[in-house]
Protein backbone atom coordinates (compact mmCIF):
# COMPACT_ATOMS: atom_id res chain seq x y z
CA UNK A 1 0.00 0.00 0.00
CA UNK A 2 2.91 2.31 0.80
CA UNK A 3 4.78 3.51 -2.29
CA UNK A 4 8.35 2.81 -1.19
CA UNK A 5 10.06 4.75 -3.98
CA UNK A 6 7.92 7.81 -3.35
CA UNK A 7 8.53 7.54 0.40
CA UNK A 8 12.29 7.42 -0.17
CA UNK A 9 12.17 10.32 -2.65
CA UNK A 10 10.21 12.41 -0.16
CA UNK A 11 12.73 11.63 2.57
CA UNK A 12 15.70 12.56 0.36
CA UNK A 13 14.04 15.85 -0.59
CA UNK A 14 13.23 16.74 3.04
CA UNK A 15 16.72 16.18 4.43
CA UNK A 16 18.11 18.54 1.80
CA UNK A 17 16.10 21.46 3.21
CA UNK A 18 18.09 22.72 6.21
CA UNK A 19 16.18 23.05 9.49
CA UNK A 20 18.52 23.23 12.44
CA UNK A 21 16.67 24.31 15.59
CA UNK A 22 15.48 27.94 15.43
CA UNK A 23 16.13 27.96 11.67
CA UNK A 24 13.16 25.94 10.47
CA UNK A 25 11.66 28.73 8.30
CA UNK A 26 12.23 27.25 4.81
CA UNK A 27 11.40 23.75 5.89
CA UNK A 28 8.24 24.98 7.61
CA UNK A 29 7.07 26.72 4.41
CA UNK A 30 7.67 23.52 2.43
CA UNK A 31 5.59 21.53 4.94
CA UNK A 32 2.66 23.95 4.80
CA UNK A 33 2.69 23.76 1.01
CA UNK A 34 2.93 19.94 0.87
CA UNK A 35 0.21 19.43 3.49
CA UNK A 36 -2.18 21.72 1.62
CA UNK A 37 -1.51 19.87 -1.65
CA UNK A 38 -2.36 16.63 0.12
CA UNK A 39 -5.79 17.96 1.08
CA UNK A 40 -5.21 19.17 4.63
CA UNK A 41 -6.44 22.37 6.18
CA UNK A 42 -3.40 23.89 7.85
CA UNK A 43 -3.20 25.94 11.06
CA UNK A 44 0.05 27.54 12.21
CA UNK A 45 0.30 28.76 15.80
CA UNK A 46 2.46 31.65 17.04
CA UNK A 47 5.07 29.59 18.92
CA UNK A 48 7.89 30.26 16.44
CA UNK A 49 7.87 34.01 16.85
CA UNK A 50 7.76 33.64 20.62
CA UNK A 51 10.82 31.37 20.59
CA UNK A 52 12.82 33.29 18.03
CA UNK A 53 12.61 30.71 15.26
CA UNK A 54 12.66 31.71 11.59
CA UNK A 55 9.45 29.66 11.26
CA UNK A 56 6.21 31.30 12.42
CA UNK A 57 4.96 28.38 14.51
CA UNK A 58 4.05 24.75 15.00
CA UNK A 59 1.81 23.17 12.38
CA UNK A 60 -1.53 21.47 13.07
CA UNK A 61 -2.88 20.09 9.78
CA UNK A 62 -6.21 18.30 9.55
CA UNK A 63 -7.41 15.80 6.99
CA UNK A 64 -11.11 14.98 7.18
CA UNK A 65 -11.98 11.36 7.80
CA UNK A 66 -14.42 9.23 5.87
CA UNK A 67 -15.53 7.38 9.02
CA UNK A 68 -17.02 9.05 12.11
CA UNK A 69 -15.06 9.63 15.30
CA UNK A 70 -12.12 11.60 16.58
CA UNK A 71 -9.08 12.18 14.37
CA UNK A 72 -5.87 10.18 14.88
CA UNK A 73 -2.77 12.27 15.64
CA UNK A 74 0.52 11.75 13.79
CA UNK A 75 3.29 13.93 15.18
CA UNK A 76 6.97 14.60 14.45
CA UNK A 77 9.40 17.48 14.88
CA UNK A 78 10.73 19.71 12.11
CA UNK A 79 14.07 20.75 13.60
CA UNK A 80 17.37 18.87 13.52
CA UNK A 81 20.51 19.06 15.63
CA UNK A 82 23.71 20.41 14.08
CA UNK A 83 25.76 19.91 11.99
CA UNK A 84 22.66 19.82 9.81
CA UNK A 85 23.37 22.26 7.00
CA UNK A 86 23.77 21.26 3.33
CA UNK A 87 23.09 17.59 4.05
CA UNK A 88 23.99 15.31 1.14
CA UNK A 89 22.17 12.00 1.57
CA UNK A 90 23.92 8.95 0.12
CA UNK A 91 21.64 6.05 -0.85
CA UNK A 92 23.41 2.70 -0.41
CA UNK A 93 22.04 -0.80 -1.00
CA UNK A 94 20.25 -1.17 2.31
CA UNK A 95 20.55 2.26 3.94
CA UNK A 96 20.83 6.02 3.57
CA UNK A 97 23.75 7.85 5.19
CA UNK A 98 25.06 11.40 5.10
CA UNK A 99 28.38 12.12 3.36
CA UNK A 100 30.00 11.99 6.79
CA UNK A 101 30.33 15.73 7.33
CA UNK A 102 26.80 16.29 8.69
CA UNK A 103 24.03 14.42 10.42
CA UNK A 104 21.54 12.71 8.08
CA UNK A 105 18.45 14.38 9.55
CA UNK A 106 16.40 11.17 9.60
CA UNK A 107 15.67 12.34 13.16
CA UNK A 108 13.00 13.38 12.51
CA UNK A 109 12.51 13.72 8.76
CA UNK A 110 12.07 9.97 8.38
CA UNK A 111 9.00 10.41 10.60
CA UNK A 112 7.73 13.36 8.58
CA UNK A 113 8.30 11.53 5.28
CA UNK A 114 6.18 8.62 6.58
CA UNK A 115 3.38 10.98 7.61
CA UNK A 116 3.35 12.61 4.14
CA UNK A 117 3.40 9.21 2.42
CA UNK A 118 0.41 8.10 4.48
CA UNK A 119 -1.52 11.20 3.39
CA UNK A 120 -0.62 10.36 -0.24
CA UNK A 121 -1.91 6.81 0.20
CA UNK A 122 -5.17 7.96 1.79
CA UNK A 123 -5.69 10.44 -1.03
CA UNK A 124 -5.07 8.08 -3.94
CA UNK A 125 -6.47 4.81 -2.61
CA UNK A 126 -9.75 6.24 -1.37
CA UNK A 127 -9.98 3.81 1.53
CA UNK A 128 -12.23 4.48 4.53
CA UNK A 129 -10.13 6.15 7.21
CA UNK A 130 -10.46 8.24 10.38
CA UNK A 131 -9.59 11.92 10.35
CA UNK A 132 -5.88 12.62 10.60
CA UNK A 133 -4.33 15.41 12.63
CA UNK A 134 -0.71 16.08 11.70
CA UNK A 135 1.20 17.94 14.42
CA UNK A 136 4.67 19.14 13.37
CA UNK A 137 6.64 20.91 16.08
CA UNK A 138 9.61 23.29 16.21
CA UNK A 139 12.69 23.21 18.46
CA UNK A 140 12.16 19.74 19.93
CA UNK A 141 15.90 19.21 20.13
CA UNK A 142 16.40 22.32 22.28
CA UNK A 143 14.09 21.10 25.06
CA UNK A 144 10.72 20.57 23.35
CA UNK A 145 10.10 24.31 23.12
CA UNK A 146 7.67 23.88 20.23
CA UNK A 147 5.53 21.34 22.09
CA UNK A 148 5.64 23.48 25.23
CA UNK A 149 4.32 26.50 23.32
CA UNK A 150 1.89 24.62 21.07
CA UNK A 151 -1.68 25.94 20.82
CA UNK A 152 -3.43 22.83 22.14
CA UNK A 153 -6.87 24.38 21.66
CA UNK A 154 -6.53 23.56 17.94
CA UNK A 155 -6.07 19.84 18.51
CA UNK A 156 -9.24 17.76 18.45
CA UNK A 157 -7.74 14.28 18.70
CA UNK A 158 -6.43 12.52 21.78
CA UNK A 159 -4.89 9.29 20.51
CA UNK A 160 -2.15 8.82 17.98
CA UNK A 161 1.56 8.24 17.48
CA UNK A 162 4.74 10.25 17.64
CA UNK A 163 7.21 9.11 14.99
CA UNK A 164 10.50 10.01 16.63
CA UNK A 165 12.25 6.89 17.86
CA UNK A 166 15.07 4.79 16.46
CA UNK A 167 14.44 1.01 16.39
CA UNK A 168 11.19 -0.24 14.86
CA UNK A 169 11.02 -2.83 17.66
CA UNK A 170 10.67 -0.19 20.40
CA UNK A 171 7.50 1.65 21.29
CA UNK A 172 8.18 4.21 24.01
CA UNK A 173 5.25 4.38 26.40
CA UNK A 174 6.91 5.69 29.55
CA UNK A 175 9.40 8.49 29.96
CA UNK A 176 10.73 10.25 33.04
CA UNK A 177 9.67 13.67 34.25
CA UNK A 178 12.53 16.05 34.89
CA UNK A 179 13.40 19.10 36.97
CA UNK A 180 16.54 21.14 36.46
CA UNK A 181 18.13 22.03 39.79
CA UNK A 182 20.32 25.12 40.10
CA UNK A 183 21.73 26.10 43.49
CA UNK A 184 23.69 29.17 44.53
CA UNK A 185 25.39 28.91 47.91
CA UNK A 186 26.60 32.14 49.46
CA UNK A 187 28.83 31.62 52.47
CA UNK A 188 30.76 34.31 54.32
CA UNK A 189 34.24 35.34 53.23
CA UNK A 190 37.10 35.70 55.71
CA UNK A 191 40.89 35.74 55.50
CA UNK A 192 41.99 32.15 55.29
CA UNK A 193 45.27 32.81 57.05
CA UNK A 194 44.09 35.16 59.80
CA UNK A 195 40.55 34.22 60.81
CA UNK A 196 39.02 31.34 58.83
CA UNK A 197 36.69 30.62 61.79
CA UNK A 198 34.93 33.92 61.10
CA UNK A 199 33.84 32.76 57.65
CA UNK A 200 31.47 30.15 56.29
CA UNK A 201 32.81 28.09 53.43
CA UNK A 202 30.30 27.52 50.65
CA UNK A 203 32.14 24.28 49.99
CA UNK A 204 31.48 23.05 53.53
CA UNK A 205 27.80 23.78 53.09
CA UNK A 206 27.77 21.91 49.80
CA UNK A 207 29.57 18.84 51.12
CA UNK A 208 27.23 18.74 54.11
CA UNK A 209 24.17 18.92 51.83
CA UNK A 210 25.56 16.22 49.56
CA UNK A 211 26.36 13.95 52.50
CA UNK A 212 22.69 14.11 53.51
CA UNK A 213 21.31 13.69 50.01
CA UNK A 214 20.34 10.58 48.11
CA UNK A 215 21.76 11.12 44.64
CA UNK A 216 22.97 9.18 41.62
CA UNK A 217 20.64 6.18 41.33
CA UNK A 218 17.99 7.02 43.93
CA UNK A 219 15.68 4.08 43.20
CA UNK A 220 14.67 1.94 40.23
CA UNK A 221 12.68 4.82 38.74
CA UNK A 222 14.54 7.91 39.95
CA UNK A 223 17.97 9.43 39.27
CA UNK A 224 19.62 12.65 40.42
CA UNK A 225 22.83 14.19 39.15
CA UNK A 226 24.93 17.32 39.57
CA UNK A 227 27.07 17.89 36.51
CA UNK A 228 28.31 21.51 36.72
CA UNK A 229 30.03 23.24 39.60
CA UNK A 230 31.77 26.61 39.71
CA UNK A 231 33.09 29.12 42.23
CA UNK A 232 36.14 30.64 43.85
CA UNK A 233 38.95 32.88 42.62
CA UNK A 234 41.67 32.95 45.25
CA UNK A 235 43.16 30.45 47.69
CA UNK A 236 43.66 32.74 50.68
CA UNK A 237 39.99 33.48 51.36
CA UNK A 238 37.23 31.26 52.68
CA UNK A 239 35.15 30.27 49.66
CA UNK A 240 32.18 32.60 49.80
CA UNK A 241 30.23 31.61 46.75
CA UNK A 242 29.58 28.49 44.76
CA UNK A 243 27.04 27.47 42.19
CA UNK A 244 25.94 24.05 41.19
CA UNK A 245 23.73 22.76 38.40
CA UNK A 246 22.04 19.44 38.25
CA UNK A 247 18.86 17.59 37.44
CA UNK A 248 16.47 15.01 38.80
CA UNK A 249 14.43 12.56 36.73
CA UNK A 250 11.83 9.97 37.62
CA UNK A 251 9.44 7.75 35.74
CA UNK A 252 7.09 8.19 38.70
CA UNK A 253 5.55 11.64 39.15
CA UNK A 254 5.17 11.29 42.95
CA UNK A 255 8.75 10.13 43.42
CA UNK A 256 9.95 13.03 41.29
CA UNK A 257 8.27 15.55 43.61
CA UNK A 258 9.47 13.67 46.69
CA UNK A 259 13.10 13.68 45.54
CA UNK A 260 12.90 17.36 44.66
CA UNK A 261 11.65 18.18 48.16
CA UNK A 262 14.34 15.96 49.68
CA UNK A 263 17.05 17.86 47.77
CA UNK A 264 15.73 21.22 48.94
CA UNK A 265 15.52 19.92 52.52
CA UNK A 266 19.16 18.77 52.43
CA UNK A 267 20.34 22.25 51.47
CA UNK A 268 18.15 23.83 54.16
CA UNK A 269 19.59 21.47 56.80
CA UNK A 270 23.13 22.20 55.65
CA UNK A 271 22.49 25.94 55.88
CA UNK A 272 21.21 25.49 59.42
CA UNK A 273 24.25 23.41 60.38
CA UNK A 274 26.62 26.24 59.49
CA UNK A 275 24.67 29.07 61.08
CA UNK A 276 26.82 30.53 63.89
CA UNK A 277 27.61 33.54 66.05
CA UNK A 278 30.69 35.61 65.17
CA UNK A 279 31.62 38.70 67.18
CA UNK A 280 28.13 38.73 68.72
CA UNK A 281 26.41 38.57 65.33
CA UNK A 282 24.55 35.62 63.78
CA UNK A 283 25.92 34.71 60.37
CA UNK A 284 24.46 32.07 58.07
CA UNK A 285 24.83 30.81 54.55
CA UNK A 286 22.31 31.94 51.99
CA UNK A 287 20.98 29.33 49.63
CA UNK A 288 19.07 30.15 46.47
CA UNK A 289 17.45 27.30 44.58
CA UNK A 290 15.96 27.55 41.13
CA UNK A 291 14.29 24.29 40.09
CA UNK A 292 12.18 24.76 36.95
CA UNK A 293 10.24 21.77 35.67
CA UNK A 294 11.71 20.68 32.37
CA UNK A 295 8.94 18.23 31.48
CA UNK A 296 6.46 15.87 33.12
CA UNK A 297 6.67 12.10 33.20
CA UNK A 298 4.81 10.19 30.52
CA UNK A 299 3.04 7.01 31.52
CA UNK A 300 0.68 5.62 28.92
CA UNK A 301 -1.78 2.93 29.93
CA UNK A 302 -1.30 -0.31 27.95
CA UNK A 303 -4.96 -0.12 27.04
CA UNK A 304 -4.75 3.20 25.20
CA UNK A 305 -5.51 2.91 21.46
CA UNK A 306 -2.14 4.19 20.19
CA UNK A 307 -0.31 1.46 22.11
CA UNK A 308 -2.76 -1.38 21.51
CA UNK A 309 -3.26 -0.74 17.82
CA UNK A 310 0.44 -0.17 17.07
CA UNK A 311 1.39 -3.45 18.79
CA UNK A 312 -1.26 -5.30 16.76
CA UNK A 313 -0.25 -3.63 13.47
CA UNK A 314 3.43 -4.48 14.09
CA UNK A 315 2.54 -8.12 14.77
CA UNK A 316 0.70 -8.23 11.46
CA UNK A 317 3.89 -7.06 9.72
CA UNK A 318 6.11 -9.56 11.57
CA UNK A 319 7.76 -6.98 13.85
CA UNK A 320 8.15 -7.85 17.55
CA UNK A 321 7.30 -4.38 18.80
CA UNK A 322 7.72 -3.97 22.58
CA UNK A 323 6.22 -1.27 24.80
CA UNK A 324 9.17 0.07 26.83
CA UNK A 325 10.31 2.97 29.02
CA UNK A 326 13.03 5.39 27.94
CA UNK A 327 15.43 7.52 29.98
CA UNK A 328 15.02 10.80 28.13
CA UNK A 329 12.25 13.24 27.31
CA UNK A 330 10.63 14.14 24.01
CA UNK A 331 7.52 15.90 22.71
CA UNK A 332 5.47 12.93 23.97
CA UNK A 333 6.14 13.91 27.61
CA UNK A 334 4.97 17.46 27.06
CA UNK A 335 1.91 16.38 25.08
CA UNK A 336 1.02 13.73 27.69
CA UNK A 337 0.77 16.47 30.29
CA UNK A 338 -1.76 18.14 27.97
CA UNK A 339 -3.85 14.97 27.79
CA UNK A 340 -2.59 13.49 24.51
CA UNK A 341 -1.83 9.76 24.53
CA UNK A 342 0.96 9.36 22.01
CA UNK A 343 3.43 6.48 22.21
CA UNK A 344 6.66 7.14 20.33
CA UNK A 345 7.30 4.63 17.52
CA UNK A 346 10.63 3.88 15.81
CA UNK A 347 11.20 4.73 12.16
CA UNK A 348 14.37 2.73 11.42
CA UNK A 349 17.04 5.29 12.30
CA UNK A 350 20.37 4.51 14.01
CA UNK A 351 23.05 6.70 15.62
CA UNK A 352 20.91 9.86 15.82
CA UNK A 353 22.65 13.13 16.67
CA UNK A 354 25.92 12.06 15.05
CA UNK A 355 27.49 12.30 11.61
CA UNK A 356 27.18 8.50 11.49
CA UNK A 357 23.38 8.65 11.59
CA UNK A 358 21.76 6.32 9.06
CA UNK A 359 18.36 5.08 7.96
CA UNK A 360 17.73 1.36 7.43
CA UNK A 361 15.53 1.21 4.35
CA UNK A 362 13.65 -2.00 5.05
CA UNK A 363 12.81 -0.84 8.58
CA UNK A 364 11.80 2.60 7.32
CA UNK A 365 9.34 1.04 4.85
CA UNK A 366 8.05 -1.36 7.48
CA UNK A 367 7.51 1.49 9.95
CA UNK A 368 5.40 3.28 7.33
CA UNK A 369 3.24 0.15 6.87
CA UNK A 370 2.81 -0.22 10.63
CA UNK A 371 1.84 3.42 11.15
CA UNK A 372 -0.63 3.30 8.25
CA UNK A 373 -2.27 0.13 9.61
CA UNK A 374 -2.40 1.59 13.12
CA UNK A 375 -4.20 4.63 11.76
CA UNK A 376 -6.65 2.59 9.66
CA UNK A 377 -7.58 0.40 12.62
CA UNK A 378 -8.47 3.41 14.81
CA UNK A 379 -12.11 4.12 15.51
CA UNK A 380 -12.07 7.19 17.70
ZN1 LIG B 1 13.96 13.45 17.29
XYZ file of N, CA, C and O in Angstrom, residues 7-94:
352
model
N 8.165 7.265 -0.992
C 8.529 7.542 0.402
C 10.009 7.919 0.501
O 10.382 8.897 1.149
N 10.848 7.138 -0.198
C 12.292 7.422 -0.168
C 12.589 8.779 -0.824
O 13.369 9.580 -0.294
N 11.942 9.034 -1.963
C 12.172 10.319 -2.649
C 11.777 11.491 -1.753
O 12.477 12.507 -1.703
N 10.643 11.347 -1.071
C 10.213 12.413 -0.156
C 11.266 12.628 0.916
O 11.675 13.759 1.201
N 11.732 11.530 1.507
C 12.735 11.633 2.565
C 13.986 12.360 2.076
O 14.507 13.271 2.726
N 14.468 11.959 0.890
C 15.698 12.561 0.359
C 15.505 14.060 0.104
O 16.403 14.866 0.357
N 14.304 14.423 -0.348
C 14.037 15.853 -0.587
C 14.011 16.609 0.744
O 14.575 17.702 0.850
N 13.381 16.032 1.760
C 13.232 16.740 3.041
C 14.568 16.989 3.735
O 14.795 18.064 4.288
N 15.459 15.979 3.703
C 16.719 16.180 4.431
C 17.618 17.221 3.750
O 18.553 17.730 4.362
N 17.294 17.535 2.480
C 18.114 18.542 1.797
C 17.607 19.968 2.007
O 18.154 20.919 1.448
N 16.546 20.110 2.814
C 16.104 21.459 3.210
C 16.555 21.662 4.654
O 16.062 20.997 5.560
N 17.516 22.544 4.864
C 18.089 22.725 6.211
C 17.024 23.134 7.222
O 16.155 23.956 6.909
N 17.125 22.610 8.430
C 16.184 23.048 9.485
C 16.769 22.820 10.870
O 16.127 22.221 11.731
N 17.995 23.298 11.073
C 18.524 23.226 12.440
C 17.585 24.012 13.357
O 16.902 24.938 12.911
N 17.565 23.661 14.628
C 16.669 24.308 15.592
C 16.765 25.825 15.488
O 17.871 26.368 15.343
N 15.646 26.480 15.550
C 15.480 27.942 15.426
C 15.616 28.438 13.982
O 15.416 29.601 13.717
N 15.988 27.537 13.068
C 16.128 27.960 11.668
C 15.280 27.072 10.771
O 15.730 26.591 9.733
N 14.033 26.865 11.194
C 13.160 25.939 10.472
C 12.313 26.629 9.411
O 11.425 26.011 8.813
N 12.543 27.942 9.161
C 11.660 28.732 8.296
C 11.383 28.114 6.930
O 10.224 27.928 6.548
N 12.429 27.788 6.166
C 12.226 27.251 4.813
C 11.545 25.896 4.848
O 10.657 25.593 4.052
N 11.975 25.085 5.790
C 11.396 23.746 5.895
C 9.913 23.843 6.262
O 9.066 23.121 5.720
N 9.618 24.750 7.178
C 8.237 24.981 7.610
C 7.361 25.352 6.414
O 6.267 24.805 6.230
N 7.845 26.276 5.582
C 7.071 26.722 4.414
C 6.813 25.539 3.473
O 5.710 25.381 2.930
N 7.815 24.697 3.296
C 7.669 23.522 2.432
C 6.604 22.572 2.989
O 5.792 22.019 2.244
N 6.577 22.411 4.315
C 5.590 21.525 4.938
C 4.176 22.050 4.745
O 3.263 21.299 4.407
N 3.997 23.359 4.961
C 2.664 23.948 4.796
C 2.184 23.710 3.373
O 1.049 23.278 3.135
N 3.067 23.921 2.405
C 2.691 23.755 1.006
C 2.358 22.291 0.688
O 1.347 21.989 0.056
N 3.188 21.365 1.159
C 2.925 19.944 0.871
C 1.637 19.457 1.533
O 0.874 18.696 0.945
N 1.405 19.886 2.763
C 0.205 19.430 3.488
C -1.062 19.948 2.814
O -2.061 19.235 2.712
N -1.002 21.177 2.333
C -2.176 21.724 1.620
C -2.432 20.937 0.342
O -3.563 20.599 0.030
N -1.357 20.640 -0.405
C -1.507 19.868 -1.651
C -2.105 18.491 -1.389
O -2.764 17.908 -2.232
N -1.850 17.967 -0.196
C -2.363 16.629 0.122
C -3.777 16.687 0.710
O -4.310 15.680 1.161
N -4.382 17.860 0.699
C -5.792 17.963 1.078
C -6.048 18.378 2.514
O -7.190 18.311 2.986
N -5.017 18.798 3.216
C -5.208 19.168 4.632
C -5.565 20.647 4.759
O -5.111 21.473 3.970
N -6.341 20.964 5.784
C -6.436 22.366 6.181
C -5.343 22.593 7.217
O -5.123 21.760 8.093
N -4.632 23.705 7.076
C -3.405 23.890 7.855
C -3.529 25.094 8.791
O -3.860 26.193 8.356
N -3.256 24.847 10.080
C -3.204 25.935 11.063
C -1.765 26.065 11.553
O -1.089 25.064 11.801
N -1.287 27.298 11.658
C 0.054 27.537 12.210
C -0.097 28.409 13.452
O -0.708 29.487 13.383
N 0.427 27.944 14.587
C 0.301 28.760 15.805
C 1.418 29.817 15.863
O 2.179 29.976 14.911
N 1.510 30.518 16.987
C 2.457 31.646 17.042
C 3.727 31.306 17.809
O 4.502 32.194 18.196
N 3.951 30.000 18.057
C 5.071 29.595 18.916
C 6.435 30.015 18.360
O 7.338 30.360 19.113
N 6.588 29.980 17.045
C 7.891 30.257 16.436
C 8.386 31.653 16.752
O 9.539 31.851 17.139
N 7.514 32.607 16.579
C 7.873 34.006 16.855
C 8.307 34.155 18.302
O 9.307 34.789 18.618
N 7.499 33.551 19.186
C 7.758 33.635 20.620
C 9.152 33.088 20.972
O 9.832 33.602 21.847
N 9.555 32.039 20.251
C 10.819 31.372 20.594
C 12.003 31.926 19.814
O 13.133 31.525 20.060
N 11.725 32.764 18.832
C 12.825 33.294 18.029
C 13.246 32.382 16.888
O 14.376 32.428 16.415
N 12.318 31.554 16.418
C 12.606 30.708 15.261
C 12.339 31.493 13.981
O 11.566 32.456 13.978
N 12.962 31.082 12.886
C 12.662 31.708 11.590
C 11.333 31.196 11.034
O 10.834 31.724 10.047
N 10.784 30.148 11.638
C 9.446 29.658 11.257
C 8.408 30.332 12.152
O 8.677 30.592 13.316
N 7.206 30.600 11.601
C 6.211 31.300 12.423
C 5.643 30.475 13.584
O 5.303 31.048 14.618
N 5.547 29.156 13.412
C 4.961 28.382 14.513
C 4.898 26.894 14.233
O 5.341 26.414 13.189
N 4.323 26.175 15.189
C 4.049 24.750 14.996
C 2.921 24.604 13.988
O 2.107 25.506 13.811
N 2.863 23.432 13.366
C 1.807 23.168 12.376
C 0.817 22.148 12.928
O 1.220 21.106 13.456
N -0.477 22.468 12.813
C -1.526 21.470 13.071
C -2.329 21.375 11.781
O -3.026 22.321 11.410
N -2.197 20.256 11.068
C -2.880 20.087 9.784
C -3.939 19.000 9.922
O -3.678 17.962 10.519
N -5.119 19.267 9.383
C -6.209 18.300 9.554
C -6.691 17.773 8.218
O -6.943 18.541 7.287
N -6.812 16.454 8.155
C -7.406 15.804 6.988
C -8.712 15.180 7.459
O -8.730 14.405 8.428
N -9.801 15.519 6.774
C -11.114 14.981 7.175
C -11.136 13.476 7.008
O -10.563 12.926 6.072
N -11.853 12.814 7.913
C -11.982 11.365 7.804
C -13.214 10.979 7.014
O -14.114 11.789 6.821
N -13.228 9.711 6.562
C -14.424 9.231 5.872
C -15.237 8.332 6.803
O -16.266 7.804 6.427
N -14.744 8.115 8.012
C -15.528 7.384 9.015
C -15.692 8.314 10.225
O -14.843 9.167 10.471
N -16.792 8.138 10.974
C -17.015 9.051 12.110
C -16.034 8.809 13.240
O -15.383 7.768 13.289
N -15.935 9.770 14.132
C -15.057 9.627 15.303
C -13.980 10.679 15.334
O -13.856 11.497 14.422
N -13.202 10.629 16.407
C -12.122 11.599 16.584
C -10.985 11.348 15.584
O -10.774 10.208 15.169
N -10.243 12.399 15.245
C -9.084 12.177 14.369
C -7.937 11.480 15.107
O -7.860 11.526 16.332
N -7.054 10.852 14.351
C -5.869 10.180 14.880
C -4.680 11.115 14.658
O -4.491 11.642 13.564
N -3.884 11.319 15.719
C -2.774 12.272 15.642
C -1.493 11.575 15.151
O -1.147 10.488 15.630
N -0.822 12.195 14.194
C 0.521 11.746 13.791
C 1.449 12.940 13.993
O 1.235 14.003 13.404
N 2.456 12.779 14.834
C 3.289 13.926 15.177
C 4.783 13.641 14.986
O 5.237 12.508 15.176
N 5.504 14.686 14.606
C 6.967 14.601 14.446
C 7.520 16.009 14.611
O 6.759 16.970 14.631
N 8.843 16.125 14.746
C 9.401 17.481 14.877
C 10.180 17.891 13.635
O 10.801 17.057 12.974
N 10.141 19.193 13.357
C 10.731 19.709 12.114
C 12.197 20.055 12.245
O 12.900 20.157 11.249
N 12.685 20.295 13.467
C 14.072 20.746 13.600
C 15.042 19.572 13.670
O 14.655 18.433 13.957
N 16.313 19.869 13.381
C 17.372 18.869 13.525
C 18.458 19.461 14.427
O 18.516 20.669 14.630
N 19.325 18.582 14.921
C 20.508 19.065 15.631
C 21.523 19.521 14.579
O 21.300 19.362 13.379
N 22.640 20.067 15.013
C 23.707 20.406 14.082
C 24.828 19.354 14.235
O 24.868 18.679 15.267
N 25.710 19.187 13.260
C 25.758 19.907 11.985
C 24.705 19.379 11.006
O 24.775 18.230 10.586
N 23.763 20.255 10.659
C 22.662 19.816 9.810
C 22.428 20.726 8.625
O 21.316 20.850 8.135
N 23.511 21.379 8.166
C 23.369 22.264 6.999
C 23.981 21.625 5.764
O 25.042 21.004 5.849
N 23.294 21.804 4.616
C 23.770 21.256 3.329
C 24.002 19.748 3.434
O 25.059 19.235 3.075
N 22.996 19.062 3.918
C 23.088 17.595 4.051
C 23.040 16.957 2.659
O 22.185 17.297 1.839
N 23.990 16.043 2.413
C 23.989 15.311 1.137
C 23.736 13.836 1.429
O 24.648 13.106 1.817
N 22.472 13.404 1.265
C 22.168 11.998 1.570
C 22.806 11.056 0.540
O 22.863 11.385 -0.646
N 23.323 9.932 1.010
C 23.920 8.946 0.116
C 23.107 7.661 0.227
O 23.062 7.049 1.300
N 22.460 7.262 -0.872
C 21.638 6.048 -0.846
C 22.520 4.848 -1.163
O 23.129 4.779 -2.227
N 22.644 3.930 -0.200
C 23.412 2.699 -0.415
C 22.412 1.566 -0.613
O 21.207 1.800 -0.639
N 22.924 0.339 -0.705
C 22.042 -0.799 -1.001
C 20.903 -0.918 0.013
O 19.736 -1.023 -0.336
N 21.264 -0.897 1.289
C 20.251 -1.166 2.314
C 19.997 0.018 3.235
O 19.243 -0.100 4.180
